[in-house]
PDB file of C-alpha atoms and ligand atoms in Angstrom:
ATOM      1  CA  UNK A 314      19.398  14.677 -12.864  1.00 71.00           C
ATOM      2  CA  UNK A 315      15.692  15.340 -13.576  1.00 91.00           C
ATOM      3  CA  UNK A 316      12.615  14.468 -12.510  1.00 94.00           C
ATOM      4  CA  UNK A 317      12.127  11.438 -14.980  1.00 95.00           C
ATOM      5  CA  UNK A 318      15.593  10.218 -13.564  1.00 95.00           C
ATOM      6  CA  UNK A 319      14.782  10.936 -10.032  1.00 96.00           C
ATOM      7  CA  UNK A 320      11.725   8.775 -10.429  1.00 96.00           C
ATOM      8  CA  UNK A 321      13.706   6.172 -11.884  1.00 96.00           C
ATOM      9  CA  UNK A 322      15.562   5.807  -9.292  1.00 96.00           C
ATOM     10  CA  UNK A 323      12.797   5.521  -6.908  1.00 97.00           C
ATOM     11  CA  UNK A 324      11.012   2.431  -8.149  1.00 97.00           C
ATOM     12  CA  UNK A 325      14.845   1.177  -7.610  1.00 97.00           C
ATOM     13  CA  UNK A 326      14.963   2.373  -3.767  1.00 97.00           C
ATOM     14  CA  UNK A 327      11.479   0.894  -3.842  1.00 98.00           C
ATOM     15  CA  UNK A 328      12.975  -2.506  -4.270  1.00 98.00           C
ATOM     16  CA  UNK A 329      15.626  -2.376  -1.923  1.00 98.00           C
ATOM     17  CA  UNK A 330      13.347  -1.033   0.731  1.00 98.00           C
ATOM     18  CA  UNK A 331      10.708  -4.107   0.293  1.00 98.00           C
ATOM     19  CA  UNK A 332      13.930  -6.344  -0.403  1.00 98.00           C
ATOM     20  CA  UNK A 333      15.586  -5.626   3.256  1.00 98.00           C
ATOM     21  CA  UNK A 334      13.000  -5.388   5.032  1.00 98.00           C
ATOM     22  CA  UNK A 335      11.521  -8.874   3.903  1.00 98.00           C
ATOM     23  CA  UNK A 336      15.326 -10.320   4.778  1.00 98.00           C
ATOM     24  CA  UNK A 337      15.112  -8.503   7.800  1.00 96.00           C
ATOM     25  CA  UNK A 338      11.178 -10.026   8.817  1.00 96.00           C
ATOM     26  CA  UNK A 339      12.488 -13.834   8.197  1.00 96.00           C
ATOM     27  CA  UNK A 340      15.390 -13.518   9.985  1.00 96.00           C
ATOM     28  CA  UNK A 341      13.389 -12.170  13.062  1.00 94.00           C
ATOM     29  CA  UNK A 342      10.954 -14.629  13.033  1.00 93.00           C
ATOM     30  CA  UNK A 343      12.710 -17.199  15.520  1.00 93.00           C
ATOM     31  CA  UNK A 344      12.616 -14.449  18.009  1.00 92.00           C
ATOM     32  CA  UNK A 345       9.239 -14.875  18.190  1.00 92.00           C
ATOM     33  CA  UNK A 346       6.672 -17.371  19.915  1.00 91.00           C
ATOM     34  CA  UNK A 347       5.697 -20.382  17.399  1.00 91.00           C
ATOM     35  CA  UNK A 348       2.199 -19.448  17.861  1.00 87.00           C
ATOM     36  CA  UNK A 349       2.493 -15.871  16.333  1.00 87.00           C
ATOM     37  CA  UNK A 350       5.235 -16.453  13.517  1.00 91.00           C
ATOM     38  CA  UNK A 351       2.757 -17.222  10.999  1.00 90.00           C
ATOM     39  CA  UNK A 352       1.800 -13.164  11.607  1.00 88.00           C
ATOM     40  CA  UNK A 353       5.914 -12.625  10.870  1.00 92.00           C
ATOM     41  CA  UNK A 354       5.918 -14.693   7.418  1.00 93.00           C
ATOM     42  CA  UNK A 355       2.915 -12.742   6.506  1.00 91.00           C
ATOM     43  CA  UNK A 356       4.571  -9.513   7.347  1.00 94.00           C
ATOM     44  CA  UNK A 357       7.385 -10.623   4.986  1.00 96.00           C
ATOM     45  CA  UNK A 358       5.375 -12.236   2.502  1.00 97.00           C
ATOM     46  CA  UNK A 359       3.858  -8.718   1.838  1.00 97.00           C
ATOM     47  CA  UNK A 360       7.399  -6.882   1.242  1.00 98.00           C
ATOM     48  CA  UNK A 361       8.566  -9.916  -0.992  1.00 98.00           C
ATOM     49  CA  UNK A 362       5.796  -9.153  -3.224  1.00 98.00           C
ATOM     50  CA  UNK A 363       6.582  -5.995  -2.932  1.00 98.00           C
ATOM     51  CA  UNK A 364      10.176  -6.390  -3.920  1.00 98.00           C
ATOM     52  CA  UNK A 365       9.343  -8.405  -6.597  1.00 98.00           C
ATOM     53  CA  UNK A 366       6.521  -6.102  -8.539  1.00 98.00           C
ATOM     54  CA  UNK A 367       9.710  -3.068  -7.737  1.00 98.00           C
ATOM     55  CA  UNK A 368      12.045  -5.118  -9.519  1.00 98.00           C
ATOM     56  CA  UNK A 369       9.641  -5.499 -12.378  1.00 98.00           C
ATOM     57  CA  UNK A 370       8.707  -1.720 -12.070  1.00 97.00           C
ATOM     58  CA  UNK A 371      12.692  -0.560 -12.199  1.00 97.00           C
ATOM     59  CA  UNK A 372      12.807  -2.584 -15.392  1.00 96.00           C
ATOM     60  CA  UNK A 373      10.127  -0.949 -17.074  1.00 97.00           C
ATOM     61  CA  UNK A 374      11.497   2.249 -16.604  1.00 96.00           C
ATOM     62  CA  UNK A 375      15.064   0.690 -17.476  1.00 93.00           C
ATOM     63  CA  UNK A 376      17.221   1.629 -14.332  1.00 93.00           C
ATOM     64  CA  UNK A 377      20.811   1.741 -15.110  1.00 87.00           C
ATOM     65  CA  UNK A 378      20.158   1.135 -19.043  1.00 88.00           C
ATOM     66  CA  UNK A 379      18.850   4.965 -20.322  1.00 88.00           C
ATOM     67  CA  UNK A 380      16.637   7.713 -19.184  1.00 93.00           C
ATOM     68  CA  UNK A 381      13.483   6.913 -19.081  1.00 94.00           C
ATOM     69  CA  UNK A 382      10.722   8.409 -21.369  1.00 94.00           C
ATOM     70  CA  UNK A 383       7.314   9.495 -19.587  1.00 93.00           C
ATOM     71  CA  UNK A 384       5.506   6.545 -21.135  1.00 93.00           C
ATOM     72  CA  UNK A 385       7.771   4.127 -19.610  1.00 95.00           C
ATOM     73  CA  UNK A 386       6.995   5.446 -16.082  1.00 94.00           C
ATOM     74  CA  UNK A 387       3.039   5.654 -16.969  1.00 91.00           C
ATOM     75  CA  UNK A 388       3.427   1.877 -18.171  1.00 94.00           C
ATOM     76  CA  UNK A 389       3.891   0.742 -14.431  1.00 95.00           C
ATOM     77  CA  UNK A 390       0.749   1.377 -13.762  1.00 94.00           C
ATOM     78  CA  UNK A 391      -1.095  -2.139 -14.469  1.00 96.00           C
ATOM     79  CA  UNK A 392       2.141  -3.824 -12.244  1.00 97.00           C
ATOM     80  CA  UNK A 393       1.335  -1.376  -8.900  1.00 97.00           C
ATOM     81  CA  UNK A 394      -2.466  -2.734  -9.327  1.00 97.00           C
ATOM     82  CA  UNK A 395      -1.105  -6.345  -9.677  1.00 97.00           C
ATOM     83  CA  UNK A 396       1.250  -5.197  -6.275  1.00 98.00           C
ATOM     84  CA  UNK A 397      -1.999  -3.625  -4.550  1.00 98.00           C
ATOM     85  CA  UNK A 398      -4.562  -6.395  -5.225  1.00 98.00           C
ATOM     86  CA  UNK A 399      -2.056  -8.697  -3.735  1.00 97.00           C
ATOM     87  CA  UNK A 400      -0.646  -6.850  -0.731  1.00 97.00           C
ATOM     88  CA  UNK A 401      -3.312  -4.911   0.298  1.00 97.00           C
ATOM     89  CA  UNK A 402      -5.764  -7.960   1.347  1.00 96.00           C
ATOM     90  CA  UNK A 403      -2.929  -9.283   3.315  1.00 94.00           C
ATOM     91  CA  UNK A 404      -2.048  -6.210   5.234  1.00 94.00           C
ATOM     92  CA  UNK A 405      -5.370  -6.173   6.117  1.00 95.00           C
ATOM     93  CA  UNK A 406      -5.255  -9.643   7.438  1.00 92.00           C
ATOM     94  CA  UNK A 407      -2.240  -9.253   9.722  1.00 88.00           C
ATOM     95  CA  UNK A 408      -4.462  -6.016  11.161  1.00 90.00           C
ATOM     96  CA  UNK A 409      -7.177  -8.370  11.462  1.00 90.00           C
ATOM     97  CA  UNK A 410      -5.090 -11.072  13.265  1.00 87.00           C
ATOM     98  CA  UNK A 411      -3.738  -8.375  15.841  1.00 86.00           C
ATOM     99  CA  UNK A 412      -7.370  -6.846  16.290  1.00 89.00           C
ATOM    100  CA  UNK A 413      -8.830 -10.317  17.025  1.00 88.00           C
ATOM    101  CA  UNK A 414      -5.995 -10.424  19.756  1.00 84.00           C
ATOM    102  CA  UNK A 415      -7.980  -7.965  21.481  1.00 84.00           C
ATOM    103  CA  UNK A 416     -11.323  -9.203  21.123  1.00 84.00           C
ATOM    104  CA  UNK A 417     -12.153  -7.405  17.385  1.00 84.00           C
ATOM    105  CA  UNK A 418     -15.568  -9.500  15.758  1.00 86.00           C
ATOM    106  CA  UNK A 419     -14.540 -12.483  13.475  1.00 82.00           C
ATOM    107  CA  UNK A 420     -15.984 -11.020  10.396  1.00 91.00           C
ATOM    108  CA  UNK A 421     -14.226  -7.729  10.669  1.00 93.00           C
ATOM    109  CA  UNK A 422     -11.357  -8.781   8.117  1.00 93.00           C
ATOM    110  CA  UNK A 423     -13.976 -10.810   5.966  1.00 94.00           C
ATOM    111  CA  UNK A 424     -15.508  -7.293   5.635  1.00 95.00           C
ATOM    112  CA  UNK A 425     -12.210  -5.464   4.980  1.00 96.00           C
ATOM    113  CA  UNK A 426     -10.963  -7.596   2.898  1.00 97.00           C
ATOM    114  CA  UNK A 427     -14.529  -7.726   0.414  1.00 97.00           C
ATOM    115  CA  UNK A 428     -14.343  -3.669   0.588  1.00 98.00           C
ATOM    116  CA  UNK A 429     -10.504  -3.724   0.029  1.00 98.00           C
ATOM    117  CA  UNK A 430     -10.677  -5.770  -3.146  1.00 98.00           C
ATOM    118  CA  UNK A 431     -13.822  -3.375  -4.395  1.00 98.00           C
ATOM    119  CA  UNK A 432     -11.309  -0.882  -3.728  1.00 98.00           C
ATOM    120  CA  UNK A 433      -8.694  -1.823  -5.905  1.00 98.00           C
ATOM    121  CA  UNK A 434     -10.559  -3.283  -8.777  1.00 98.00           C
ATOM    122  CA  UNK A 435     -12.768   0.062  -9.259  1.00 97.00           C
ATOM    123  CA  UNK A 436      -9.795   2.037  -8.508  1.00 96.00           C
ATOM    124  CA  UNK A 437      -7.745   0.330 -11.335  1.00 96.00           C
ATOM    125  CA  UNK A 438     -11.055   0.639 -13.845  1.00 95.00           C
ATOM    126  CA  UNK A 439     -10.691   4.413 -13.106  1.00 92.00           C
ATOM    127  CA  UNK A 440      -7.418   4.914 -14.476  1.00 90.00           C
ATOM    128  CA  UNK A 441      -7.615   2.874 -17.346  1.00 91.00           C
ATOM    129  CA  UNK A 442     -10.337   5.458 -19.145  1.00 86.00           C
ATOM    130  CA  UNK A 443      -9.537   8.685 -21.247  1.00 84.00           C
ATOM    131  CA  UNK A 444      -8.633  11.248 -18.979  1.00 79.00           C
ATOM    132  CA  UNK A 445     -11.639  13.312 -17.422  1.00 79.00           C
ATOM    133  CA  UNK A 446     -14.369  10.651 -18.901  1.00 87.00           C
ATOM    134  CA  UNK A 447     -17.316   9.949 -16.823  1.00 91.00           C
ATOM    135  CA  UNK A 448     -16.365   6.288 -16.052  1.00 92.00           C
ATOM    136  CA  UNK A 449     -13.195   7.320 -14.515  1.00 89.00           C
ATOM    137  CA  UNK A 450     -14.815   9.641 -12.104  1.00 91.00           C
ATOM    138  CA  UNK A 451     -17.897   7.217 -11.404  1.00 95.00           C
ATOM    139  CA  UNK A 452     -15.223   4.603 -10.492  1.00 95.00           C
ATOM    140  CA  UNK A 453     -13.083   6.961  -8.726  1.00 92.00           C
ATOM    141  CA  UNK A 454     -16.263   7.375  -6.361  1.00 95.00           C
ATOM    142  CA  UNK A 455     -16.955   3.759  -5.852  1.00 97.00           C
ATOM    143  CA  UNK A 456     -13.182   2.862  -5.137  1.00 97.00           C
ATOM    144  CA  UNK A 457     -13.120   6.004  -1.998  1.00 95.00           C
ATOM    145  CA  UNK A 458     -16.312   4.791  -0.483  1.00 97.00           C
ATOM    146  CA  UNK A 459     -15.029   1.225  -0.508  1.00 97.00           C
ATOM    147  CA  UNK A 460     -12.358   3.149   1.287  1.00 96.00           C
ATOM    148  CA  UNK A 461     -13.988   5.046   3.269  1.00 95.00           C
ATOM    149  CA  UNK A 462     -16.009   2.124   4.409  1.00 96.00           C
ATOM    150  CA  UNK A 463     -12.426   0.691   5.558  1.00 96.00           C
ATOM    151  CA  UNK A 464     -11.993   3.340   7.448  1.00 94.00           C
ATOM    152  CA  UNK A 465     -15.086   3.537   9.429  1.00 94.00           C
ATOM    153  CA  UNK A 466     -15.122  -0.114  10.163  1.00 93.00           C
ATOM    154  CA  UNK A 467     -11.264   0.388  11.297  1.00 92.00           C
ATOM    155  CA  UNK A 468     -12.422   3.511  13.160  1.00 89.00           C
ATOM    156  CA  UNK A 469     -14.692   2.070  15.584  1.00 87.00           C
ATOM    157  CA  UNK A 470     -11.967  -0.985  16.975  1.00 86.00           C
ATOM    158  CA  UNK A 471     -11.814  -0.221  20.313  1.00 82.00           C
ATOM    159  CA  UNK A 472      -9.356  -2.963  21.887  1.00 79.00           C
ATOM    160  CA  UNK A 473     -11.147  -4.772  24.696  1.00 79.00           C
ATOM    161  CA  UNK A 474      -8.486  -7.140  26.741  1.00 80.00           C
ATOM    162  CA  UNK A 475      -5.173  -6.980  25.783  1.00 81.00           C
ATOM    163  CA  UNK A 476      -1.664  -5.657  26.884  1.00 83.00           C
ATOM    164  CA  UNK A 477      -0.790  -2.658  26.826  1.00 85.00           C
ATOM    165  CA  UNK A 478       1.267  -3.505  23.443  1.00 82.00           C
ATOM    166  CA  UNK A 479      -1.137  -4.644  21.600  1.00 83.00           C
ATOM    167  CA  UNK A 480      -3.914  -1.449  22.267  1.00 87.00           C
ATOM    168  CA  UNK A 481      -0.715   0.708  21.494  1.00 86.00           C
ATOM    169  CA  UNK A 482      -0.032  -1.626  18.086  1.00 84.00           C
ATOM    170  CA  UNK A 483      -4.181  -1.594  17.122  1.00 88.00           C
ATOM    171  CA  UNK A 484      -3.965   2.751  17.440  1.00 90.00           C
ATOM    172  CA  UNK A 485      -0.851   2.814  15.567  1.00 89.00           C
ATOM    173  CA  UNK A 486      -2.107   0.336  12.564  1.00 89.00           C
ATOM    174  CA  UNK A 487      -5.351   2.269  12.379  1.00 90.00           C
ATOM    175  CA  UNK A 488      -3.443   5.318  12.014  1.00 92.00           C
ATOM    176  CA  UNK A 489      -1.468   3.647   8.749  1.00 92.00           C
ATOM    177  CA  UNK A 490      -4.879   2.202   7.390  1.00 91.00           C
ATOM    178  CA  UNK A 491      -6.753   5.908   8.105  1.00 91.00           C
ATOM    179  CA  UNK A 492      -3.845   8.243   7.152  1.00 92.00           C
ATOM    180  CA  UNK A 493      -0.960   6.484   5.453  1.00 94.00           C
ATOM    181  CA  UNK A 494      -3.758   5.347   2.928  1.00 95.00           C
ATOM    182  CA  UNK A 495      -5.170   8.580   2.537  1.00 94.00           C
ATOM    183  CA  UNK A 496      -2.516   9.243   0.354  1.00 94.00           C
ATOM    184  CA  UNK A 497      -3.179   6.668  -2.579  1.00 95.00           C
ATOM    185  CA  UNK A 498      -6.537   8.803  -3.074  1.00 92.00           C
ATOM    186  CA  UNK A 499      -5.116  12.209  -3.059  1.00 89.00           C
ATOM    187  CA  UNK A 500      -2.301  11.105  -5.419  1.00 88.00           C
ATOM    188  CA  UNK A 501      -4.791   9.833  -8.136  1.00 88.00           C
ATOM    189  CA  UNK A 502      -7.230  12.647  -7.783  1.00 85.00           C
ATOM    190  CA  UNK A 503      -4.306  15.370  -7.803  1.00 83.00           C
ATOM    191  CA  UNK A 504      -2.428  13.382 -10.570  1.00 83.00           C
ATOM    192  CA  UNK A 505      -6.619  13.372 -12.560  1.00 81.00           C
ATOM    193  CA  UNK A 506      -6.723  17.332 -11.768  1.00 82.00           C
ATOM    194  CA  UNK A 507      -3.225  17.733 -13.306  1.00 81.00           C
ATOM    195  CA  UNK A 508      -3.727  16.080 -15.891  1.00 78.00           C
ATOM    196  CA  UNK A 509      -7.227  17.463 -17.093  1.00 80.00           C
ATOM    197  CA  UNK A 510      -5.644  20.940 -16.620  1.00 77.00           C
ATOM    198  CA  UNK A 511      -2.318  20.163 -18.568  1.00 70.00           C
ATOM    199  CA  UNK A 512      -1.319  23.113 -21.234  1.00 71.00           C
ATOM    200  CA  UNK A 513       2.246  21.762 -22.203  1.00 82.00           C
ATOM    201  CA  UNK A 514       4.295  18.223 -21.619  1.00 84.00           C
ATOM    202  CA  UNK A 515       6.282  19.906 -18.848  1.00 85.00           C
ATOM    203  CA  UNK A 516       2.901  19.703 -16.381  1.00 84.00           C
ATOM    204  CA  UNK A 517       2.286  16.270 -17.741  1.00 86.00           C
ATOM    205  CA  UNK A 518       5.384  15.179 -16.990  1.00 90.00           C
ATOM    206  CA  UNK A 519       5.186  17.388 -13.315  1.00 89.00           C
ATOM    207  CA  UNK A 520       1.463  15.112 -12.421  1.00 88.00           C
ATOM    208  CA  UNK A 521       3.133  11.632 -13.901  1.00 90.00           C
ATOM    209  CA  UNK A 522       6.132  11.679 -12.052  1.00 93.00           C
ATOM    210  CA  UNK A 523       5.020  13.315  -9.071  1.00 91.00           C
ATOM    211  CA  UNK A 524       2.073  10.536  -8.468  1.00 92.00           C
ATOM    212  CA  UNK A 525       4.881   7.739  -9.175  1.00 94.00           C
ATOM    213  CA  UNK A 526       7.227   9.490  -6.267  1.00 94.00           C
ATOM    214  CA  UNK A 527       4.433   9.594  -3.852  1.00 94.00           C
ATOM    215  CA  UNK A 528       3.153   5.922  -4.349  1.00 96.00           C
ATOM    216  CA  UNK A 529       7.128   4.563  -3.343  1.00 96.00           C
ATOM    217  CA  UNK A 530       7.161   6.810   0.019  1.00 96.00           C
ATOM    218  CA  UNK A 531       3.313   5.404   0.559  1.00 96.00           C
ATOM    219  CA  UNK A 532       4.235   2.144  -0.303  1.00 97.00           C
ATOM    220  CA  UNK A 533       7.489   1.584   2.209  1.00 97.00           C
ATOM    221  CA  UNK A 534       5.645   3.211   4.776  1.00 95.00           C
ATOM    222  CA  UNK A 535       2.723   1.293   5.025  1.00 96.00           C
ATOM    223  CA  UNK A 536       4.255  -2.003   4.077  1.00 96.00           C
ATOM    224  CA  UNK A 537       7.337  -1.789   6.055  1.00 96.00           C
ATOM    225  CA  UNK A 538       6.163   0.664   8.882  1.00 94.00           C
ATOM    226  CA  UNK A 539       2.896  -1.014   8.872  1.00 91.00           C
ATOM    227  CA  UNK A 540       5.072  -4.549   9.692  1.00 92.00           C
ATOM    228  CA  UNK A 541       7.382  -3.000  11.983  1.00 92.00           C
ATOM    229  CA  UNK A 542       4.743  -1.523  14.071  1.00 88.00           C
ATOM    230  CA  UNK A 543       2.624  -5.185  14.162  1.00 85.00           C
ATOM    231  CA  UNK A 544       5.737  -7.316  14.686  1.00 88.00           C
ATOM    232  CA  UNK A 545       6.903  -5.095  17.593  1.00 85.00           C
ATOM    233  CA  UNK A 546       3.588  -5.895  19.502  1.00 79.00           C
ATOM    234  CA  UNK A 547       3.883  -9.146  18.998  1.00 82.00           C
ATOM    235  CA  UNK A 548       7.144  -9.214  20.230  1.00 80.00           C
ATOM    236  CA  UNK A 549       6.459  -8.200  23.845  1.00 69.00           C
ATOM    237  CA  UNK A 550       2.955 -10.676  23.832  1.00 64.00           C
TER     238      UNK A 550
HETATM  239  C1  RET B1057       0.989  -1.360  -0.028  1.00 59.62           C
HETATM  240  C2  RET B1057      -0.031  -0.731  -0.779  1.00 59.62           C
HETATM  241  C3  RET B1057      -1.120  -0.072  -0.260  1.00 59.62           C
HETATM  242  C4  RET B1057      -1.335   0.040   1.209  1.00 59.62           C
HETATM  243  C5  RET B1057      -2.040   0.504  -1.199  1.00 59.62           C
HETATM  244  C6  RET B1057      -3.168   1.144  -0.891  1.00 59.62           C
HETATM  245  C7  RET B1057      -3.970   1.724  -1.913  1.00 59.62           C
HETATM  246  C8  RET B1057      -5.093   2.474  -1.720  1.00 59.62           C
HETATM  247  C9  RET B1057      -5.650   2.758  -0.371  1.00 59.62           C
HETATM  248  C10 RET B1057      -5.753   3.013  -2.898  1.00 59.62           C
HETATM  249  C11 RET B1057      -6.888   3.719  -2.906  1.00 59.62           C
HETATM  250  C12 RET B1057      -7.577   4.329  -4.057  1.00 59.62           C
HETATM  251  C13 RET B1057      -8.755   5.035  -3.791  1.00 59.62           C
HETATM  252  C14 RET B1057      -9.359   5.081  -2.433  1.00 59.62           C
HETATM  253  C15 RET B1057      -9.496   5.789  -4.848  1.00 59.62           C
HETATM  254  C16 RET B1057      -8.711   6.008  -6.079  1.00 59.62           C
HETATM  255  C17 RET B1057      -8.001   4.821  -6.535  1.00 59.62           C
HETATM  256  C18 RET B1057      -7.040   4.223  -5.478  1.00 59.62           C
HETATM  257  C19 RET B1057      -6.936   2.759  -5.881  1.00 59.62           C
HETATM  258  C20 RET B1057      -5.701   4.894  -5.620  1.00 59.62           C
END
């Protein structure tokens, strides 16, 4: 076992994750009032893409066929993009649904979903230059203030009326949005830093891999957590 094999092996627990917990989101839905299932199939719409750009990512790096090589794992790249421009405007949707519950402006996820997409796009631009080139960092930039943006506009919710469920549900989801996302940014940048400072292919290998790992943990928890935590709101409303 190494670390090209244990990443391997994560894009593959990445699938399974997003494939049971979609299975596990549809067959909940009936236990919930017709009026707030639509918030349940988007819930599992989100892991089913999920599952789907997973299985696609496991293939690239040939699960159960060989060990990978380093430039199979760096090839998912453009299919995590496709997976983020898709299931990030969503997520922020079902927030948006759940802060509307409790009196949240109608525009708010008109707003997050413009910044969101600003995000992504710029964020994908800055990976595709050489290493360390100014258009990579200038990108980098524009993609964390889009961010950032999120994150002050998600900051300032404060749930008017609504039960005590759904005030408990808004902290929690602004807690994935603010922290769980956090993440994605600190796993490019360190991934950049490691990179630029690379002396031999053991450190490229060490910033590749590592980045890939993180992205899987990030992804179940704020795809599945992030569902869990809106559904079971809903639930009790
Ligand atoms: C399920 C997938 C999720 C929640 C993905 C979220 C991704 C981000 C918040 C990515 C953010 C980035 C920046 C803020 C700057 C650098 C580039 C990104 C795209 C990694």
């Amino acid at each position: 076992m190494n670390l090209l094999m244990i990443t391997q092996a994560m894009f593959m627990l990445g699938f399974v994750s997003m494939a049971a917990a979609t299975f596990y989101f549809v067959l909940q839905r009936g236990e919930y009032k017709p009026e707030n299932r639509a918030t349940v199939t988007y819930a599992a719409t989100i892991t089913f893409i999920a599952a789907i750009m997973y299985w696609q990512m496991k293939d690239i790096v040939g699960f159960g066929v060989m060990q990978p090589a380093l430039a199979q794992i760096d090839a998912t790249m453009p299919v995590r993009y496709l997976d983020w421009v898709l299931t990030t405007p969503l997520l922020l949707l079902e927030f948006g649904i759940i802060a509307a519950i409790a009196g949240a402006p109608k525009d708010l996820t008109y707003r997050l979903i413009v910044a969101d997409l600003v995000m992504i796009i710029t964020g994908y631009l800055g990976e595709i230059g050489p290493v360390g080139s100014a258009a990579n960092y200038v990108n980098f930039i524009i993609s964390s203030l889009a961010w950032l943006y999120i994150v002050y506009l998600i900051w300032k919710i404060v749930p008017g009326k609504a039960s005590a469920e759904v005030k408990k549900a808004i902290t929690n989801m602004k807690r994935f949005v603010i922290f769980g996302w956090a993440i994605y940014p600190i796993g490019t940048a360190v991934q950049e830093v490691l990179q630029l400072n690379q002396t031999d292919a053991a450190s490229l290998e060490l910033a590749i891999c590592s980045a890939a790992i993180i992205y899987v943990v990030a992804d179940v928890v704020n795809k599945v957590g992030f569902g869990l935590v809106a559904l079971t709101a809903l639930k009790k409303n």
